[in-house]
Amino acid sequence: MFKKILIANRGEIALRIVRACREMGIESVVVHSTADENGMAVRMADESVCIGPAPSRQSYLNIPAILTAAAVTGADAIHPGIGFLSENVEFCRMVEEHGFTFIGPTSEHIAKMGDKAVAKDTVRELGLPLIPGSPGIVKTSDEGLSLAKEIGFPVLIKAVAGGGGKGMKVARSADEFKSCFDMASNEAKAAFGNGDVYMEKYLGNPRHIEIQVLADGQGNAVHLGERDCSIQRRHQKVIEECQSPALNDAQRKQIGELAADCAAKMGYRGVGTMEFLYEDGKFYFLEMNTRLQVEHPITEMITGIDLVREQILVAAGGKLPFKQEDIVFDGHAFECRINAEHPETFIPSPGKITRYHAPGGLGVRVDSAIYDGYAVPPTYDSLVAKLIVHAKTREEGLMRVERALDECVIEGINTNIALHQRILQEPEFREGNFTIHWLENLLEKQEEEKRRVAS
Ligand code: ADP
């Protein structure tokens, strides 16, 4: 087993990994930028190393600085966390080449799944259902247009290197196809340095349902159930829950086993998530994330399995300690992503937190690295806390989330707590009756209402 793990990340997820290390008796080193000197993860880790100035390119994406920190502190393994370098093939390769273990899959698996066009080919062969779309990269807008006519409008043009909803454009008719194609490609080039795009049929009203898998790289894999992440704004998840109110046990078992089987056949190692859209009783594979997800805690709550611990154990060469039949889904869990942003305009709101009180009580977990007097830096993403609740049933869970949101006090900055409270009041949300467009529609209605009152 590893003696010391270097954590190449920041904020709540760095702290989450420090906590797992502590419980496993492994020492932790957190690297940080100058903007994060006072970060909670930096304070809680056994050691910390400043690796550069605030901009990510010079710190959290600075591969030589991270490898040097690992060498200097004598770490055996590197945990990349979420975002930053967690799905970067080059980083993974260099970590291994320098004699450290990458806590995650092999660089080959990251490379295969990181290119979304290759990923789709791979999983198609392994038996996962796909959305009708281009067989691979679409090179020109003319080629795209004739294919779009075959698939049928609307179509979605997506970046092969995509992430966070960037480089994605819906083309609703042949007339607007070329401009959408160029926009998606240019946006992808600007965001990812790779303008290659592919195409899919645009589904009108799907849910986003993803399957958590865990595999040991020795041919063993299990699934840990699904997460319903349909509550989104601008393709970004806002509230996640499990189990999905849309699935029954038979559907859950079927898609879960397909995903686990796919991971086993790939020889995959570590945690991974297969994301699907789900419409009219059918699943369509979107992409596989070869890392931990922000929303992993809800799976932990209903399975009792510590995903970071398991990730570390399999990276160290351990065999999966359980079989599919050992995994029991107990109750219901929700996660609200609390962001430092205005709850209506969504304008980011970095700054000093003047008062903080975290909610508590039975079934409430808060994954956060903020504290009284902490200044949220303007440089990174706006997630400041994840409020996670676990309850016996979905109904109890709804009451518990509401209760916990009411207890939560974060002053000095704006947060989207009021947005969560608003969503929780909606009958459709309470009934579990929503798709990926539901929240955007709700926000639009709210804006219209405001305009009506103003005029
Ligand atoms: P990213 O990697 O940028 O997050 P994804 O492929 O995971 O991109 O898609 C993100 C979100 O975009 C999905 O959760 C869904 O809301 C929407 N989306 C993606 N593909 C489609 C599609 N073919 N039809 C409708 N919505 C889609």
XYZ file of C-alpha atoms and ligand atoms in Angstrom:
482
model
C 0.000 0.000 0.000
C 1.061 3.584 -0.625
C 2.757 5.448 2.211
C 2.193 8.925 0.822
C -0.200 10.308 -1.774
C 0.168 13.663 -3.506
C -3.140 15.354 -4.299
C -3.018 17.491 -7.434
C -6.197 19.448 -6.830
C -7.879 22.018 -4.633
C -11.040 22.886 -2.731
C -13.555 20.382 -1.442
C -12.329 17.481 -3.565
C -8.732 17.833 -2.322
C -10.091 17.785 1.227
C -12.269 14.755 0.396
C -9.135 12.854 -0.688
C -7.118 14.019 2.355
C -9.890 12.560 4.525
C -9.768 9.181 2.757
C -5.965 9.082 3.125
C -6.193 9.861 6.826
C -8.662 7.007 7.417
C -6.385 4.627 5.525
C -3.266 5.655 7.455
C -1.679 7.145 4.330
C 0.142 10.477 4.487
C -1.106 13.225 2.204
C 0.588 16.075 0.356
C -1.557 18.803 -1.175
C -0.088 21.009 -3.875
C -1.555 24.476 -4.223
C -1.343 27.812 -5.971
C -0.570 31.073 -4.191
C -4.324 31.814 -4.254
C -4.998 28.726 -2.129
C -2.421 29.212 0.628
C -5.237 29.365 3.161
C -7.215 26.475 1.695
C -8.710 23.980 4.127
C -7.157 21.031 2.265
C -3.732 22.689 2.600
C -4.307 23.068 6.328
C -5.578 19.520 6.842
C -2.988 17.651 4.745
C 0.180 16.323 6.348
C 2.269 18.394 3.950
C 1.697 21.070 1.327
C 3.753 22.495 -1.519
C 3.116 25.748 -3.347
C 3.550 25.018 -7.053
C 2.837 28.351 -8.692
C 0.721 31.468 -9.040
C -3.077 31.605 -9.168
C -3.750 30.924 -12.872
C -4.332 27.161 -13.280
C -1.980 26.915 -16.253
C 0.898 27.896 -13.975
C -0.133 25.780 -10.995
C -2.829 23.058 -11.105
C -2.046 22.331 -14.775
C 1.720 22.705 -14.370
C 2.878 19.093 -14.834
C 6.634 19.596 -14.154
C 5.866 21.498 -10.934
C 3.531 18.746 -9.711
C 6.013 15.956 -10.512
C 8.800 17.885 -8.784
C 6.626 18.293 -5.685
C 5.927 14.545 -5.698
C 9.644 13.747 -5.960
C 10.683 16.237 -3.282
C 8.088 15.023 -0.786
C 8.688 11.336 -1.538
C 5.118 10.528 -2.595
C 4.392 7.087 -4.119
C 1.186 7.973 -5.899
C -0.669 10.968 -7.330
C -4.408 11.509 -7.060
C -5.584 13.975 -9.732
C -9.023 14.665 -8.205
C -11.671 16.045 -10.558
C -11.167 18.471 -13.447
C -7.682 19.967 -14.002
C -5.382 17.063 -15.031
C -7.689 14.200 -14.024
C -8.387 13.121 -17.607
C -5.146 14.316 -19.158
C -3.389 11.459 -20.977
C -0.035 13.225 -21.051
C -0.108 13.807 -17.300
C -1.084 10.220 -16.564
C 1.742 8.948 -18.780
C 4.320 11.233 -17.183
C 3.217 10.262 -13.671
C 3.808 6.586 -14.519
C 7.064 7.306 -16.373
C 8.448 9.078 -13.333
C 7.783 6.047 -11.163
C 4.625 7.215 -9.372
C 1.261 5.461 -9.475
C -1.598 7.394 -11.076
C -4.726 6.928 -8.958
C -7.096 6.310 -11.799
C -7.135 4.218 -14.955
C -4.181 3.610 -17.288
C -3.274 6.298 -19.821
C -4.563 3.987 -22.615
C -8.047 3.951 -21.096
C -8.032 7.718 -20.586
C -6.940 8.206 -24.200
C -9.625 5.863 -25.515
C -12.470 7.466 -23.567
C -11.148 11.050 -23.781
C -11.775 11.186 -27.506
C -15.541 10.966 -27.583
C -15.683 9.653 -31.143
C -13.284 6.780 -30.290
C -15.142 6.183 -27.023
C -18.413 5.671 -28.844
C -16.841 3.172 -31.239
C -15.325 1.270 -28.326
C -18.509 0.985 -26.283
C -20.616 0.168 -29.324
C -18.462 -2.901 -29.849
C -18.861 -3.767 -26.170
C -22.643 -3.657 -26.426
C -23.761 -0.271 -25.069
C -26.645 1.447 -26.883
C -25.740 4.668 -28.758
C -27.596 7.753 -30.002
C -27.897 7.723 -33.807
C -25.102 9.951 -35.101
C -21.929 10.307 -37.123
C -19.633 7.259 -37.141
C -16.718 9.471 -36.069
C -15.375 12.983 -36.660
C -17.318 15.102 -39.163
C -14.661 16.895 -41.224
C -16.619 19.496 -43.190
C -19.959 21.227 -42.837
C -21.045 19.767 -46.218
C -20.387 16.243 -44.977
C -22.235 17.139 -41.764
C -25.226 18.545 -43.589
C -25.843 15.466 -45.695
C -25.485 13.264 -42.621
C -27.832 15.538 -40.649
C -30.465 15.083 -43.332
C -30.118 11.319 -42.943
C -30.291 11.423 -39.114
C -33.108 13.976 -39.179
C -33.166 17.446 -37.580
C -32.608 18.645 -34.921
C -29.020 17.445 -34.572
C -26.401 18.249 -31.975
C -22.860 19.158 -33.054
C -20.386 18.275 -30.295
C -16.658 18.677 -29.658
C -14.694 15.398 -29.508
C -12.608 16.987 -26.763
C -15.759 18.418 -25.129
C -16.471 18.981 -21.480
C -18.670 21.199 -19.381
C -21.129 21.656 -22.234
C -18.640 23.693 -24.313
C -18.385 23.343 -28.085
C -21.963 22.061 -28.360
C -24.567 23.503 -30.751
C -28.063 22.385 -31.752
C -28.846 22.752 -35.457
C -32.612 22.751 -35.966
C -32.725 23.000 -39.759
C -30.562 22.728 -42.865
C -30.509 26.553 -43.142
C -28.736 27.084 -39.869
C -26.518 23.999 -40.100
C -23.362 25.623 -41.475
C -23.276 28.477 -38.979
C -23.903 26.052 -36.067
C -21.162 23.739 -37.339
C -18.634 26.592 -37.564
C -19.617 27.947 -34.156
C -19.234 24.561 -32.439
C -15.891 23.939 -34.097
C -14.526 27.413 -33.290
C -15.707 27.222 -29.698
C -14.110 23.783 -29.314
C -10.853 25.061 -30.759
C -10.803 28.010 -28.370
C -11.715 25.919 -25.307
C -9.796 22.683 -25.943
C -7.276 23.512 -28.665
C -9.019 20.903 -30.847
C -11.763 21.932 -33.247
C -12.844 18.390 -34.232
C -16.572 17.766 -33.895
C -18.997 14.842 -34.215
C -22.759 14.738 -34.503
C -25.719 13.164 -32.747
C -29.452 13.207 -33.031
C -30.689 15.852 -30.591
C -33.081 14.244 -28.128
C -35.989 16.536 -27.234
C -36.782 15.482 -23.709
C -34.330 13.024 -22.174
C -33.183 12.527 -18.625
C -29.474 12.351 -17.815
C -28.818 9.063 -16.031
C -25.310 7.837 -15.334
C -23.943 4.561 -14.009
C -21.104 4.407 -11.499
C -18.681 1.574 -12.153
C -15.731 0.325 -10.157
C -13.146 -2.079 -11.593
C -9.794 -3.495 -10.553
C -7.943 -3.759 -13.867
C -7.891 -7.536 -13.391
C -11.129 -8.173 -15.225
C -13.454 -7.646 -12.243
C -16.035 -4.878 -12.283
C -19.231 -3.923 -10.489
C -21.763 -1.146 -10.924
C -22.893 0.942 -7.961
C -26.207 1.950 -9.408
C -27.257 5.092 -11.211
C -27.456 8.812 -10.531
C -30.112 10.999 -12.081
C -28.481 14.311 -13.037
C -31.293 15.812 -15.102
C -31.536 19.037 -13.101
C -29.107 21.087 -15.194
C -28.477 24.645 -16.246
C -26.393 25.202 -19.369
C -25.535 21.473 -19.411
C -24.122 21.795 -15.890
C -25.546 19.651 -13.109
C -27.271 21.484 -10.262
C -29.012 18.732 -8.240
C -28.305 15.004 -8.480
C -30.149 12.123 -6.889
C -30.130 8.376 -6.603
C -31.922 6.216 -7.200
C -33.527 7.767 -10.273
C -37.282 8.250 -9.873
C -37.605 7.225 -13.540
C -36.215 3.692 -13.304
C -37.547 0.449 -11.934
C -35.350 -2.301 -10.515
C -35.309 -4.311 -13.727
C -34.141 -1.328 -15.841
C -31.577 -0.419 -13.194
C -30.188 -3.937 -13.166
C -30.077 -4.194 -16.939
C -28.218 -0.937 -17.671
C -25.996 -1.367 -14.603
C -24.891 -4.818 -15.692
C -24.251 -3.637 -19.242
C -22.007 -0.838 -17.939
C -20.130 -3.084 -15.504
C -19.655 -5.701 -18.200
C -18.255 -3.056 -20.529
C -15.743 -1.915 -17.846
C -14.717 -5.527 -17.173
C -14.195 -6.306 -20.867
C -12.107 -3.157 -21.306
C -9.876 -4.250 -18.413
C -10.679 -0.911 -16.841
C -9.166 0.060 -13.475
C -10.611 2.498 -10.957
C -13.872 4.377 -10.704
C -15.619 5.477 -13.864
C -18.969 6.807 -14.934
C -20.908 5.890 -18.037
C -23.247 8.745 -18.844
C -26.479 8.092 -20.715
C -29.468 10.002 -21.939
C -32.725 8.198 -21.212
C -35.855 8.810 -23.237
C -39.018 6.745 -23.761
C -37.632 3.805 -21.842
C -34.374 3.658 -23.834
C -30.785 4.437 -22.856
C -28.285 6.153 -25.153
C -24.577 6.270 -24.237
C -23.132 9.810 -24.064
C -19.618 9.472 -22.698
C -17.483 7.803 -20.074
C -15.729 9.864 -17.421
C -12.561 8.101 -16.354
C -12.372 9.724 -12.938
C -14.272 10.477 -9.776
C -17.389 12.640 -10.285
C -18.471 15.684 -8.271
C -21.694 13.833 -7.427
C -20.001 10.622 -6.189
C -21.118 11.158 -2.552
C -24.765 10.271 -3.265
C -23.647 6.839 -4.464
C -21.549 6.482 -1.317
C -24.575 7.316 0.822
C -26.828 4.612 -0.608
C -24.162 1.908 -1.005
C -21.995 2.620 2.055
C -18.925 2.262 -0.183
C -16.150 4.866 0.069
C -15.302 5.462 -3.583
C -12.012 7.274 -2.957
C -10.813 4.470 -0.700
C -11.688 1.858 -3.336
C -10.005 3.964 -5.999
C -6.801 4.000 -3.957
C -6.991 0.252 -3.193
C -7.359 -0.817 -6.828
C -4.663 1.643 -7.968
C -2.342 -0.079 -5.495
C -3.044 -3.399 -7.233
C -5.825 -4.654 -4.960
C -8.613 -6.914 -6.194
C -12.214 -5.766 -5.894
C -13.239 -6.754 -2.363
C -16.880 -7.404 -3.266
C -19.101 -8.889 -5.950
C -22.177 -7.420 -7.567
C -24.508 -9.412 -5.307
C -22.835 -7.897 -2.204
C -23.917 -4.392 -3.201
C -27.139 -3.223 -1.600
C -28.893 0.051 -2.408
C -30.243 1.543 0.770
C -32.633 4.509 0.661
C -32.426 7.687 -1.358
C -29.828 10.473 -1.619
C -29.737 14.015 -3.025
C -26.861 16.399 -3.676
C -27.274 20.168 -4.101
C -24.299 21.949 -5.630
C -23.921 25.209 -3.744
C -22.120 27.737 -5.918
C -20.764 31.202 -5.173
C -23.062 32.932 -7.631
C -26.197 35.049 -7.672
C -29.276 32.777 -7.484
C -31.045 34.615 -10.337
C -28.405 36.270 -12.527
C -25.790 33.537 -11.938
C -23.033 36.157 -11.839
C -20.068 34.634 -9.953
C -19.598 35.982 -6.456
C -16.087 35.387 -5.140
C -15.025 37.097 -1.926
C -14.749 36.726 1.805
C -17.209 34.551 3.703
C -18.122 36.562 6.775
C -20.349 33.958 8.419
C -20.683 30.237 7.811
C -22.868 27.706 9.499
C -23.071 24.229 7.997
C -26.276 22.227 8.340
C -26.173 18.952 10.257
C -28.305 16.285 11.837
C -29.278 12.786 10.772
C -28.522 11.948 7.150
C -26.827 15.265 6.320
C -23.303 15.464 4.888
C -21.554 18.614 3.710
C -18.478 18.247 1.497
C -16.885 21.667 1.500
C -13.580 23.397 2.147
C -14.984 26.768 3.211
C -14.873 28.263 6.710
C -15.615 31.514 8.527
C -13.329 34.197 7.081
C -12.321 32.132 4.012
C -12.012 34.157 0.808
C -13.406 32.354 -2.275
C -10.831 33.118 -4.996
C -12.154 34.474 -8.323
C -9.824 32.242 -10.327
C -11.474 28.814 -10.109
C -14.929 27.271 -10.465
C -17.687 28.557 -8.242
C -18.584 25.357 -6.347
C -18.210 26.089 -2.617
C -20.146 23.265 -0.962
C -22.008 20.073 -1.733
C -24.999 19.474 0.468
C -25.717 15.757 0.489
C -28.610 14.101 2.264
C -29.551 10.482 2.762
C -32.980 9.250 3.824
C -35.066 6.097 3.808
C -37.309 7.271 0.988
C -37.360 9.999 -1.664
C -40.159 11.782 0.221
C -38.166 11.860 3.447
C -35.132 12.969 1.470
C -37.025 15.943 0.003
C -38.039 17.133 3.483
C -34.484 16.648 4.692
C -32.881 18.650 1.859
C -35.317 21.495 2.501
C -34.605 21.410 6.203
C -30.826 21.351 5.640
C -30.929 24.191 3.073
C -32.870 26.297 5.582
C -30.197 25.676 8.208
C -27.295 26.581 5.936
C -25.851 30.066 6.458
C -23.227 31.466 4.082
C -22.814 35.253 4.324
C -20.507 37.730 2.616
C -20.942 36.203 -0.846
C -23.974 35.329 -2.963
C -24.894 31.667 -3.268
C -27.482 29.742 -5.243
C -29.144 28.339 -2.094
C -32.327 30.271 -2.977
C -32.377 28.537 -6.385
C -32.272 25.118 -4.711
C -35.082 26.156 -2.388
C -37.096 27.343 -5.372
C -36.582 24.035 -7.235
C -37.640 22.066 -4.166
C -40.965 23.875 -4.062
C -41.913 22.801 -7.564
C -44.515 20.012 -7.669
C -42.934 18.476 -10.783
C -39.574 18.229 -9.056
C -41.193 16.699 -5.977
C -42.946 14.150 -8.167
C -39.680 13.290 -9.913
C -41.193 14.391 -13.172
C -38.448 16.262 -15.072
C -35.991 16.082 -17.964
C -32.692 17.850 -18.751
C -34.603 20.937 -19.999
C -36.875 21.284 -16.993
C -34.749 23.738 -14.976
C -34.012 25.993 -17.969
C -37.735 26.143 -18.706
C -38.481 27.031 -15.099
C -35.889 29.829 -15.154
C -37.263 31.162 -18.422
C -40.778 31.267 -16.987
C -39.427 33.140 -13.981
C -37.721 35.707 -16.250
C -40.900 36.187 -18.296
C -42.877 36.743 -15.138
C -40.372 39.382 -14.002
C -40.596 41.166 -17.365
C -44.388 41.083 -17.213
C -44.462 42.623 -13.726
C -41.943 45.305 -14.753
C -43.873 46.429 -17.847
P -19.905 17.461 -21.761
O -18.757 16.520 -21.786
O -19.598 18.787 -22.374
O -20.533 17.564 -20.413
P -21.950 15.554 -22.661
O -21.864 14.771 -23.904
O -21.696 14.827 -21.389
O -20.985 16.825 -22.781
O -23.376 16.221 -22.557
C -23.696 17.153 -21.542
C -25.193 17.433 -21.527
O -25.633 17.922 -22.825
C -26.066 16.219 -21.266
O -26.216 15.958 -19.896
C -27.361 16.667 -21.907
O -28.005 17.595 -21.071
C -26.912 17.430 -23.148
N -26.823 16.542 -24.352
C -25.718 15.895 -24.792
N -25.982 15.163 -25.911
C -27.290 15.356 -26.198
C -28.189 14.870 -27.242
N -27.779 14.066 -28.225
N -29.488 15.284 -27.205
C -29.912 16.122 -26.232
N -29.132 16.613 -25.237
C -27.837 16.244 -25.206
